[in-house]
GROMACS .gro file of C-alpha atoms in nm:
model
  424
    1MET     CA    1   0.216   0.405   0.142
    2PRO     CA    2   0.221   0.586   0.172
    3ARG     CA    3   0.115   0.376   0.044
    4ARG     CA    4   0.050   0.452  -0.145
    5SER     CA    5   0.240   0.510  -0.355
    6GLY     CA    6   0.422   0.213  -0.369
    7SER     CA    7   0.274   0.128  -0.045
    8VAL     CA    8  -0.059   0.023   0.041
    9GLY     CA    9  -0.100   0.039  -0.265
   10SER     CA   10   0.149  -0.177  -0.338
   11ALA     CA   11  -0.022  -0.510  -0.277
   12PHE     CA   12   0.079  -0.628  -0.620
   13ALA     CA   13   0.442  -0.585  -0.533
   14VAL     CA   14   0.442  -0.833  -0.241
   15ALA     CA   15   0.327  -1.192  -0.318
   16LEU     CA   16   0.253  -1.288   0.041
   17SER     CA   17   0.072  -1.593   0.169
   18ALA     CA   18  -0.310  -1.573   0.143
   19ALA     CA   19  -0.327  -1.667   0.514
   20ALA     CA   20  -0.132  -1.362   0.611
   21LEU     CA   21  -0.247  -1.071   0.405
   22SER     CA   22  -0.536  -1.165   0.178
   23THR     CA   23  -0.798  -0.895   0.131
   24GLY     CA   24  -1.060  -1.165   0.153
   25CYS     CA   25  -1.158  -1.214  -0.212
   26SER     CA   26  -0.880  -1.327  -0.437
   27ASP     CA   27  -0.836  -1.657  -0.246
   28ARG     CA   28  -1.205  -1.716  -0.255
   29HIS     CA   29  -1.273  -1.742  -0.625
   30PRO     CA   30  -1.026  -1.993  -0.770
   31GLY     CA   31  -1.224  -2.019  -1.088
   32SER     CA   32  -1.196  -1.655  -1.187
   33SER     CA   33  -0.962  -1.559  -1.465
   34GLY     CA   34  -0.824  -1.233  -1.328
   35SER     CA   35  -0.723  -1.153  -1.693
   36GLY     CA   36  -0.789  -0.824  -1.856
   37GLU     CA   37  -0.892  -1.010  -2.169
   38GLY     CA   38  -1.061  -1.301  -2.009
   39SER     CA   39  -1.423  -1.325  -1.887
   40ALA     CA   40  -1.546  -1.319  -1.536
   41SER     CA   41  -1.614  -1.644  -1.349
   42SER     CA   42  -1.926  -1.837  -1.414
   43ALA     CA   43  -2.205  -1.809  -1.157
   44SER     CA   44  -2.219  -2.072  -0.884
   45ASP     CA   45  -2.587  -2.132  -0.960
   46GLY     CA   46  -2.601  -2.027  -1.322
   47SER     CA   47  -2.810  -1.717  -1.244
   48THR     CA   48  -2.666  -1.463  -0.998
   49GLY     CA   49  -2.332  -1.393  -1.171
   50GLU     CA   50  -2.143  -1.448  -0.842
   51PRO     CA   51  -1.831  -1.651  -0.885
   52ALA     CA   52  -1.816  -1.981  -0.712
   53GLY     CA   53  -1.645  -1.958  -0.371
   54CYS     CA   54  -1.708  -1.585  -0.310
   55GLY     CA   55  -1.865  -1.475   0.014
   56VAL     CA   56  -1.732  -1.770   0.212
   57PRO     CA   57  -1.717  -1.663   0.574
   58ALA     CA   58  -1.382  -1.661   0.755
   59VAL     CA   59  -1.296  -1.944   0.986
   60GLY     CA   60  -1.193  -1.717   1.278
   61ASP     CA   61  -1.411  -1.599   1.564
   62ALA     CA   62  -1.380  -1.227   1.608
   63SER     CA   63  -1.621  -1.220   1.897
   64THR     CA   64  -1.396  -1.386   2.165
   65CYS     CA   65  -1.123  -1.249   2.377
   66GLY     CA   66  -0.982  -1.553   2.550
   67ASN     CA   67  -0.965  -1.493   2.918
   68GLY     CA   68  -0.970  -1.117   2.883
   69GLN     CA   69  -0.600  -1.084   2.974
   70LEU     CA   70  -0.446  -0.919   2.665
   71ASP     CA   71  -0.079  -0.925   2.593
   72PRO     CA   72   0.076  -0.627   2.405
   73GLY     CA   73  -0.044  -0.660   2.046
   74GLU     CA   74  -0.300  -0.936   2.117
   75LEU     CA   75  -0.614  -0.912   1.904
   76CYS     CA   76  -0.958  -0.891   2.060
   77HIS     CA   77  -1.300  -0.817   1.920
   78GLU     CA   78  -1.414  -0.459   1.977
   79HIS     CA   79  -1.090  -0.385   2.174
   80VAL     CA   80  -0.800  -0.165   2.072
   81THR     CA   81  -0.455  -0.270   2.173
   82THR     CA   82  -0.137  -0.076   2.099
   83LEU     CA   83   0.208  -0.172   1.987
   84PRO     CA   84   0.434   0.065   2.188
   85PRO     CA   85   0.662   0.307   2.006
   86ALA     CA   86   1.026   0.221   1.962
   87PHE     CA   87   1.355   0.375   1.836
   88GLU     CA   88   1.280   0.740   1.895
   89PHE     CA   89   0.943   0.677   1.721
   90VAL     CA   90   0.804   0.926   1.474
   91PRO     CA   91   0.456   0.838   1.322
   92ARG     CA   92   0.566   0.763   0.968
   93PHE     CA   93   0.566   0.486   0.713
   94LEU     CA   94   0.300   0.225   0.816
   95GLU     CA   95   0.330  -0.100   0.625
   96VAL     CA   96   0.206  -0.453   0.686
   97ALA     CA   97   0.388  -0.743   0.517
   98ASP     CA   98   0.580  -1.063   0.582
   99PHE     CA   99   0.916  -0.910   0.647
  100ASN     CA  100   1.106  -1.226   0.772
  101GLY     CA  101   0.967  -1.481   0.532
  102ASP     CA  102   0.776  -1.699   0.783
  103GLY     CA  103   0.429  -1.657   0.617
  104ILE     CA  104   0.310  -1.436   0.903
  105ALA     CA  105   0.210  -1.071   0.876
  106ASP     CA  106   0.447  -0.823   1.049
  107VAL     CA  107   0.402  -0.447   1.106
  108LEU     CA  108   0.650  -0.171   1.001
  109ALA     CA  109   0.607   0.163   1.176
  110TYR     CA  110   0.877   0.428   1.127
  111ARG     CA  111   1.201   0.217   1.143
  112GLY     CA  112   1.074  -0.051   1.369
  113VAL     CA  113   0.946  -0.390   1.256
  114TYR     CA  114   0.708  -0.574   1.493
  115LEU     CA  115   0.738  -0.943   1.395
  116GLY     CA  116   0.414  -1.135   1.417
  117THR     CA  117   0.389  -1.468   1.598
  118GLY     CA  118   0.085  -1.588   1.401
  119ASP     CA  119  -0.168  -1.567   1.685
  120GLY     CA  120  -0.213  -1.199   1.677
  121ARG     CA  121   0.073  -1.119   1.912
  122PHE     CA  122   0.396  -0.937   1.822
  123GLY     CA  123   0.748  -0.943   1.957
  124ASP     CA  124   0.956  -0.638   2.036
  125ALA     CA  125   1.030  -0.410   1.748
  126VAL     CA  126   1.348  -0.478   1.541
  127ASN     CA  127   1.541  -0.169   1.439
  128TRP     CA  128   1.555  -0.155   1.061
  129GLY     CA  129   1.768   0.135   0.961
  130ASN     CA  130   1.932   0.456   1.036
  131GLY     CA  131   1.689   0.700   1.196
  132GLY     CA  132   1.813   0.994   0.990
  133ASP     CA  133   1.714   0.815   0.669
  134PHE     CA  134   1.361   0.791   0.788
  135ASP     CA  135   1.286   1.107   0.983
  136GLN     CA  136   1.484   1.374   0.797
  137THR     CA  137   1.534   1.263   0.434
  138GLY     CA  138   1.284   0.983   0.364
  139GLN     CA  139   1.015   1.104   0.121
  140ASP     CA  140   0.831   0.787   0.044
  141ILE     CA  141   0.854   0.413   0.110
  142ALA     CA  142   0.746   0.100  -0.083
  143VAL     CA  143   0.731  -0.264   0.001
  144GLY     CA  144   0.810  -0.555  -0.235
  145GLN     CA  145   1.032  -0.864  -0.287
  146VAL     CA  146   1.340  -0.701  -0.426
  147ASN     CA  147   1.581  -0.990  -0.417
  148GLY     CA  148   1.333  -1.265  -0.512
  149ASP     CA  149   1.316  -1.449  -0.177
  150THR     CA  150   1.008  -1.489   0.047
  151ALA     CA  151   1.087  -1.191   0.280
  152ALA     CA  152   0.944  -0.854   0.195
  153ASP     CA  153   1.200  -0.583   0.152
  154ILE     CA  154   1.159  -0.199   0.161
  155VAL     CA  155   1.273   0.074  -0.081
  156ILE     CA  156   1.292   0.428   0.040
  157ALA     CA  157   1.317   0.757  -0.160
  158LEU     CA  158   1.576   0.980   0.004
  159ALA     CA  159   1.597   1.350  -0.074
  160PHE     CA  160   1.769   1.631   0.113
  161PRO     CA  161   1.846   1.951  -0.079
  162ASP     CA  162   2.141   2.133   0.068
  163TYR     CA  163   2.103   2.495  -0.043
  164MET     CA  164   2.430   2.598   0.106
  165ASP     CA  165   2.646   2.323  -0.034
  166PRO     CA  166   2.496   2.135  -0.328
  167SER     CA  167   2.771   1.875  -0.313
  168GLU     CA  168   2.612   1.751   0.010
  169ASP     CA  169   2.272   1.697  -0.149
  170LEU     CA  170   2.112   1.365  -0.094
  171ARG     CA  171   1.941   1.214  -0.399
  172GLN     CA  172   1.907   0.836  -0.394
  173PHE     CA  173   1.689   0.544  -0.332
  174GLN     CA  174   1.782   0.287  -0.071
  175VAL     CA  175   1.698  -0.078  -0.063
  176ARG     CA  176   1.675  -0.254   0.274
  177VAL     CA  177   1.660  -0.635   0.221
  178GLY     CA  178   1.470  -0.843   0.475
  179PRO     CA  179   1.461  -1.001   0.715
  180PRO     CA  180   1.544  -0.707   0.934
  181PRO     CA  181   1.793  -0.562   1.017
  182GLY     CA  182   1.905  -0.719   0.684
  183THR     CA  183   2.152  -0.540   0.436
  184VAL     CA  184   2.129  -0.190   0.299
  185SER     CA  185   2.227  -0.071  -0.047
  186GLY     CA  186   2.157   0.248  -0.244
  187LYS     CA  187   2.152   0.406  -0.582
  188GLU     CA  188   2.245   0.768  -0.655
  189LEU     CA  189   2.006   0.968  -0.868
  190LEU     CA  190   2.035   1.283  -1.079
  191LEU     CA  191   1.709   1.436  -0.945
  192TYR     CA  192   1.543   1.443  -0.606
  193PRO     CA  193   1.310   1.152  -0.553
  194LEU     CA  194   0.964   1.207  -0.400
  195THR     CA  195   0.766   0.898  -0.484
  196ILE     CA  196   0.880   0.538  -0.515
  197GLY     CA  197   0.735   0.199  -0.599
  198THR     CA  198   0.861  -0.150  -0.668
  199ALA     CA  199   0.745  -0.454  -0.864
  200ASP     CA  200   0.903  -0.709  -1.095
  201PHE     CA  201   0.821  -0.518  -1.414
  202ASP     CA  202   1.027  -0.734  -1.645
  203GLU     CA  203   0.932  -1.064  -1.462
  204ASP     CA  204   1.283  -1.197  -1.416
  205GLY     CA  205   1.220  -1.280  -1.048
  206LEU     CA  206   1.380  -0.960  -0.909
  207GLY     CA  207   1.202  -0.651  -0.796
  208ASP     CA  208   1.260  -0.339  -1.001
  209VAL     CA  209   1.215   0.018  -0.879
  210VAL     CA  210   1.026   0.314  -1.039
  211VAL     CA  211   1.103   0.656  -0.909
  212ALA     CA  212   0.928   0.998  -0.964
  213ALA     CA  213   1.186   1.282  -0.905
  214ARG     CA  214   1.227   1.650  -0.972
  215GLU     CA  215   1.462   1.942  -0.977
  216LEU     CA  216   1.455   2.187  -0.683
  217ASP     CA  217   1.279   2.460  -0.861
  218ILE     CA  218   1.081   2.273  -1.127
  219PRO     CA  219   0.753   2.106  -0.998
  220ASN     CA  220   0.727   1.868  -1.294
  221HIS     CA  221   0.842   1.520  -1.223
  222VAL     CA  222   1.033   1.266  -1.430
  223ALA     CA  223   0.956   0.904  -1.365
  224THR     CA  224   1.242   0.658  -1.432
  225LEU     CA  225   1.251   0.276  -1.419
  226HIS     CA  226   1.552   0.104  -1.252
  227ARG     CA  227   1.589  -0.251  -1.356
  228ASN     CA  228   1.729  -0.495  -1.093
  229VAL     CA  229   2.019  -0.679  -1.246
  230GLY     CA  230   2.111  -0.873  -0.935
  231ASP     CA  231   2.412  -0.687  -0.824
  232GLY     CA  232   2.253  -0.338  -0.858
  233PHE     CA  233   2.010  -0.136  -1.063
  234GLU     CA  234   2.031   0.001  -1.419
  235GLN     CA  235   1.824   0.294  -1.526
  236THR     CA  236   1.626   0.211  -1.843
  237GLY     CA  237   1.505   0.561  -1.922
  238ALA     CA  238   1.213   0.785  -1.853
  239LEU     CA  239   0.860   0.654  -1.858
  240ALA     CA  240   0.616   0.824  -2.095
  241ASN     CA  241   0.305   1.018  -2.002
  242LEU     CA  242   0.398   1.193  -1.691
  243THR     CA  243   0.194   1.513  -1.703
  244GLY     CA  244   0.324   1.727  -1.420
  245GLY     CA  245   0.219   1.496  -1.143
  246LYS     CA  246   0.392   1.214  -0.959
  247PHE     CA  247   0.300   0.853  -0.994
  248CYS     CA  248   0.095   0.729  -0.700
  249SER     CA  249   0.073   0.355  -0.732
  250VAL     CA  250   0.225   0.040  -0.868
  251ALA     CA  251  -0.043  -0.225  -0.925
  252ASP     CA  252  -0.193  -0.462  -1.187
  253VAL     CA  253  -0.462  -0.223  -1.299
  254ASP     CA  254  -0.602  -0.419  -1.597
  255GLY     CA  255  -0.572  -0.761  -1.436
  256ASP     CA  256  -0.342  -0.919  -1.698
  257GLY     CA  257  -0.084  -1.034  -1.452
  258HIS     CA  258   0.170  -0.761  -1.533
  259ALA     CA  259   0.263  -0.471  -1.304
  260ASP     CA  260   0.137  -0.128  -1.409
  261VAL     CA  261   0.219   0.229  -1.310
  262VAL     CA  262  -0.049   0.470  -1.225
  263ASP     CA  263   0.010   0.848  -1.281
  264SER     CA  264  -0.233   1.100  -1.424
  265ASP     CA  265  -0.321   0.810  -1.658
  266PHE     CA  266  -0.242   0.432  -1.659
  267LEU     CA  267   0.090   0.307  -1.783
  268LEU     CA  268   0.005  -0.065  -1.854
  269GLY     CA  269   0.306  -0.296  -1.832
  270ASP     CA  270   0.381  -0.565  -2.077
  271GLY     CA  271   0.588  -0.787  -1.848
  272GLN     CA  272   0.906  -0.709  -2.030
  273GLY     CA  273   0.976  -0.366  -1.877
  274GLY     CA  274   0.774  -0.172  -2.137
  275PHE     CA  275   0.460   0.042  -2.086
  276ALA     CA  276   0.169   0.165  -2.299
  277ALA     CA  277  -0.033   0.466  -2.197
  278HIS     CA  278  -0.401   0.414  -2.131
  279ALA     CA  279  -0.656   0.685  -2.037
  280MET     CA  280  -0.784   0.692  -1.688
  281PRO     CA  281  -1.168   0.715  -1.664
  282GLU     CA  282  -1.309   1.064  -1.637
  283GLY     CA  283  -1.360   1.155  -1.265
  284MET     CA  284  -1.113   0.908  -1.120
  285ALA     CA  285  -0.857   1.069  -0.886
  286ARG     CA  286  -0.537   1.173  -1.044
  287CYS     CA  287  -0.203   1.201  -0.878
  288ALA     CA  288  -0.142   1.557  -0.766
  289PRO     CA  289   0.177   1.747  -0.839
  290SER     CA  290   0.402   1.823  -0.544
  291THR     CA  291   0.564   2.165  -0.494
  292SER     CA  292   0.778   2.091  -0.183
  293PHE     CA  293   0.988   1.814  -0.027
  294GLY     CA  294   0.774   1.675   0.250
  295THR     CA  295   0.911   1.508   0.560
  296ASP     CA  296   0.594   1.385   0.728
  297GLY     CA  297   0.592   1.046   0.571
  298ILE     CA  298   0.216   1.062   0.528
  299ALA     CA  299   0.187   1.139   0.161
  300GLY     CA  300  -0.144   1.210  -0.007
  301GLN     CA  301  -0.328   0.895  -0.097
  302PRO     CA  302  -0.551   0.935  -0.403
  303ALA     CA  303  -0.636   0.573  -0.470
  304VAL     CA  304  -0.594   0.200  -0.410
  305PHE     CA  305  -0.551   0.013  -0.734
  306GLY     CA  306  -0.538  -0.352  -0.850
  307GLN     CA  307  -0.765  -0.546  -0.620
  308ASP     CA  308  -1.069  -0.751  -0.714
  309LEU     CA  309  -1.339  -0.614  -0.477
  310ASN     CA  310  -1.644  -0.803  -0.598
  311CYS     CA  311  -1.482  -1.136  -0.691
  312ASP     CA  312  -1.572  -1.120  -1.057
  313GLY     CA  313  -1.223  -1.179  -1.174
  314PHE     CA  314  -1.151  -0.809  -1.269
  315ASN     CA  315  -0.941  -0.567  -1.068
  316ASP     CA  316  -1.127  -0.269  -0.928
  317VAL     CA  317  -1.026   0.069  -0.780
  318VAL     CA  318  -1.108   0.269  -0.469
  319ASP     CA  319  -1.013   0.629  -0.503
  320LYS     CA  320  -1.032   0.951  -0.299
  321SER     CA  321  -1.075   1.295  -0.465
  322GLU     CA  322  -1.143   1.609  -0.264
  323GLY     CA  323  -1.232   1.399   0.033
  324ILE     CA  324  -1.483   1.180  -0.153
  325ALA     CA  325  -1.411   0.811  -0.161
  326ARG     CA  326  -1.552   0.601  -0.456
  327SER     CA  327  -1.532   0.255  -0.577
  328TRP     CA  328  -1.488   0.179  -0.946
  329ARG     CA  329  -1.602  -0.166  -1.079
  330GLY     CA  330  -1.342  -0.300  -1.331
  331ARG     CA  331  -1.435  -0.463  -1.659
  332GLY     CA  332  -1.088  -0.569  -1.766
  333ALA     CA  333  -0.824  -0.407  -1.990
  334GLY     CA  334  -0.826  -0.092  -1.779
  335VAL     CA  335  -1.204  -0.020  -1.838
  336PHE     CA  336  -1.413   0.074  -1.538
  337ASP     CA  337  -1.778   0.153  -1.462
  338SER     CA  338  -1.871   0.479  -1.302
  339GLY     CA  339  -1.776   0.516  -0.941
  340GLN     CA  340  -1.999   0.443  -0.641
  341GLU     CA  341  -1.962   0.703  -0.368
  342LEU     CA  342  -1.861   0.553  -0.036
  343GLY     CA  343  -1.816   0.853   0.191
  344ALA     CA  344  -1.724   1.217   0.224
  345ALA     CA  345  -1.459   1.396   0.433
  346VAL     CA  346  -1.223   1.089   0.382
  347ASP     CA  347  -0.854   1.113   0.453
  348ARG     CA  348  -0.729   0.753   0.392
  349VAL     CA  349  -0.875   0.431   0.269
  350ALA     CA  350  -0.788   0.063   0.309
  351ILE     CA  351  -0.928  -0.265   0.180
  352GLY     CA  352  -0.989  -0.593   0.351
  353ASP     CA  353  -1.254  -0.835   0.480
  354VAL     CA  354  -1.304  -0.687   0.826
  355ASN     CA  355  -1.640  -0.855   0.896
  356GLY     CA  356  -1.543  -1.207   0.800
  357ASP     CA  357  -1.796  -1.272   0.543
  358GLY     CA  358  -1.565  -1.338   0.254
  359TRP     CA  359  -1.611  -1.007   0.070
  360PRO     CA  360  -1.354  -0.735   0.077
  361ASP     CA  361  -1.469  -0.423   0.262
  362VAL     CA  362  -1.348  -0.064   0.239
  363VAL     CA  363  -1.229   0.105   0.571
  364LEU     CA  364  -1.235   0.482   0.580
  365LEU     CA  365  -1.027   0.704   0.800
  366LYS     CA  366  -1.230   1.029   0.813
  367MET     CA  367  -1.071   1.381   0.839
  368ASP     CA  368  -1.209   1.411   1.192
  369GLY     CA  369  -1.044   1.085   1.302
  370ALA     CA  370  -1.352   0.869   1.292
  371ILE     CA  371  -1.321   0.517   1.138
  372GLU     CA  372  -1.601   0.379   0.918
  373ALA     CA  373  -1.638   0.071   0.703
  374ALA     CA  374  -1.851  -0.012   0.394
  375ALA     CA  375  -1.935  -0.380   0.373
  376GLY     CA  376  -1.868  -0.524   0.030
  377GLY     CA  377  -2.052  -0.767  -0.195
  378TYR     CA  378  -2.096  -0.868  -0.559
  379GLU     CA  379  -2.319  -0.572  -0.645
  380GLY     CA  380  -2.109  -0.317  -0.461
  381PHE     CA  381  -2.089  -0.170  -0.110
  382ALA     CA  382  -2.335  -0.097   0.167
  383PRO     CA  383  -2.342   0.250   0.325
  384PRO     CA  384  -2.053   0.287   0.567
  385VAL     CA  385  -2.117   0.228   0.930
  386PRO     CA  386  -1.915   0.370   1.221
  387ILE     CA  387  -1.644   0.157   1.388
  388MET     CA  388  -1.470   0.421   1.609
  389SER     CA  389  -1.603   0.773   1.666
  390SER     CA  390  -1.267   0.930   1.718
  391THR     CA  391  -0.899   0.850   1.677
  392SER     CA  392  -0.569   1.030   1.639
  393TRP     CA  393  -0.461   0.804   1.347
  394LEU     CA  394  -0.262   0.940   1.065
  395ASP     CA  395  -0.261   0.633   0.850
  396LEU     CA  396  -0.429   0.284   0.846
  397ALA     CA  397  -0.399  -0.059   0.694
  398VAL     CA  398  -0.602  -0.379   0.688
  399ALA     CA  399  -0.448  -0.728   0.719
  400ASP     CA  400  -0.503  -1.077   0.870
  401LEU     CA  401  -0.262  -1.059   1.164
  402ASN     CA  402  -0.349  -1.390   1.324
  403ALA     CA  403  -0.417  -1.606   1.017
  404ASP     CA  404  -0.781  -1.681   1.100
  405GLY     CA  405  -0.925  -1.508   0.789
  406VAL     CA  406  -1.064  -1.212   0.988
  407MET     CA  407  -0.891  -0.883   0.902
  408ALA     CA  408  -0.765  -0.644   1.166
  409ILE     CA  409  -0.751  -0.271   1.120
  410VAL     CA  410  -0.412  -0.125   1.191
  411GLY     CA  411  -0.381   0.247   1.279
  412LEU     CA  412  -0.070   0.462   1.297
  413HIS     CA  413  -0.055   0.753   1.543
  414ALA     CA  414   0.203   0.945   1.753
  415GLN     CA  415   0.186   0.695   2.045
  416GLY     CA  416   0.237   0.383   1.841
  417VAL     CA  417   0.029   0.142   1.636
  418ASP     CA  418  -0.330   0.044   1.721
  419LEU     CA  419  -0.469  -0.308   1.634
  420LEU     CA  420  -0.848  -0.363   1.619
  421LEU     CA  421  -1.064  -0.658   1.529
  422THR     CA  422  -1.420  -0.555   1.453
  423ALA     CA  423  -1.746  -0.665   1.291
  424LEU     CA  424  -1.976  -0.445   1.082
   0.00000   0.00000   0.00000
């Protein structure tokens, strides 16, 4: 996601069922406008400002473990279980989405998709793609509904500079349509892609692709939009306002219902494939320029955009700059209050209601491997509390894996994927 890039941060790109992947807020305030121009929801009691329906506890019980006999991938409170590695596993590309269109969350790790059963268990991994595309040339991955059906698809940025024989260079993005193993198609590019995202920017029902790419010896990136025309992709030209960095997210930043692109500033989409530059608040994390072609699949994650964290109808931001995680309360139209510091020495962030109280929380993967979480509410976040003192995780996600409303924490590491239900 990374995410981020068009990964975790790509929640806008995948319209999944609320039961499978809701962060815990958007489905709990049906009266909120969610519009950058609209007002926040009216207070449930006329005085607190909290939207009606927010803070509704989840229906699941995260405190029970059945008979204590856990199957592989079965969820249990305060217990970590691991999905085993598959297909010459390399710890890259963690994504959680409904990859087979059954309304149940699945887990993608490297090129294996673990299909969920709906009760917190997972089947054997399904091989989704050629290993070389992932472990040698894959630079970034994004999840979205490219072909307009209910199954999530993946888009991969592939780049492999061949200094000895430039004719053998690999410069393309590849679309793998779900359910896995699905079909594979690609589009050749003029430059080497490093970051990729997908969303329906022109709102024709098909997922489009935005790519940030560069020349070998020139660090500045050029971002291009590739419109999905049904039987392929047509490049519509370069996006404005790329200032030496690479875009890091595709999300609805201003809450107007249109997909936006986040670079060193906001590029606010108009729903017709056009964009208008909008200044990012001072102090919010910018996307950093890249000077080399990475192959670790764990790209830097500056921020998570486009989620309503306090259920007021406006999308908010959680960012990470120089190891400091902050939340920024949205006011609509791309306007944000000053950031609230959530923690230091932070490597990755994820969002979801992990304590089942109906409010989205922020989960922090610290640089030393510790896992902490800050409980959310209408006024902001409580100080983070420890969940795990030490892990070897490289990436994390938060999702409802057993459709009970309680979010699980998903961690990627060299030995597979950990699953954890917890309570703050």
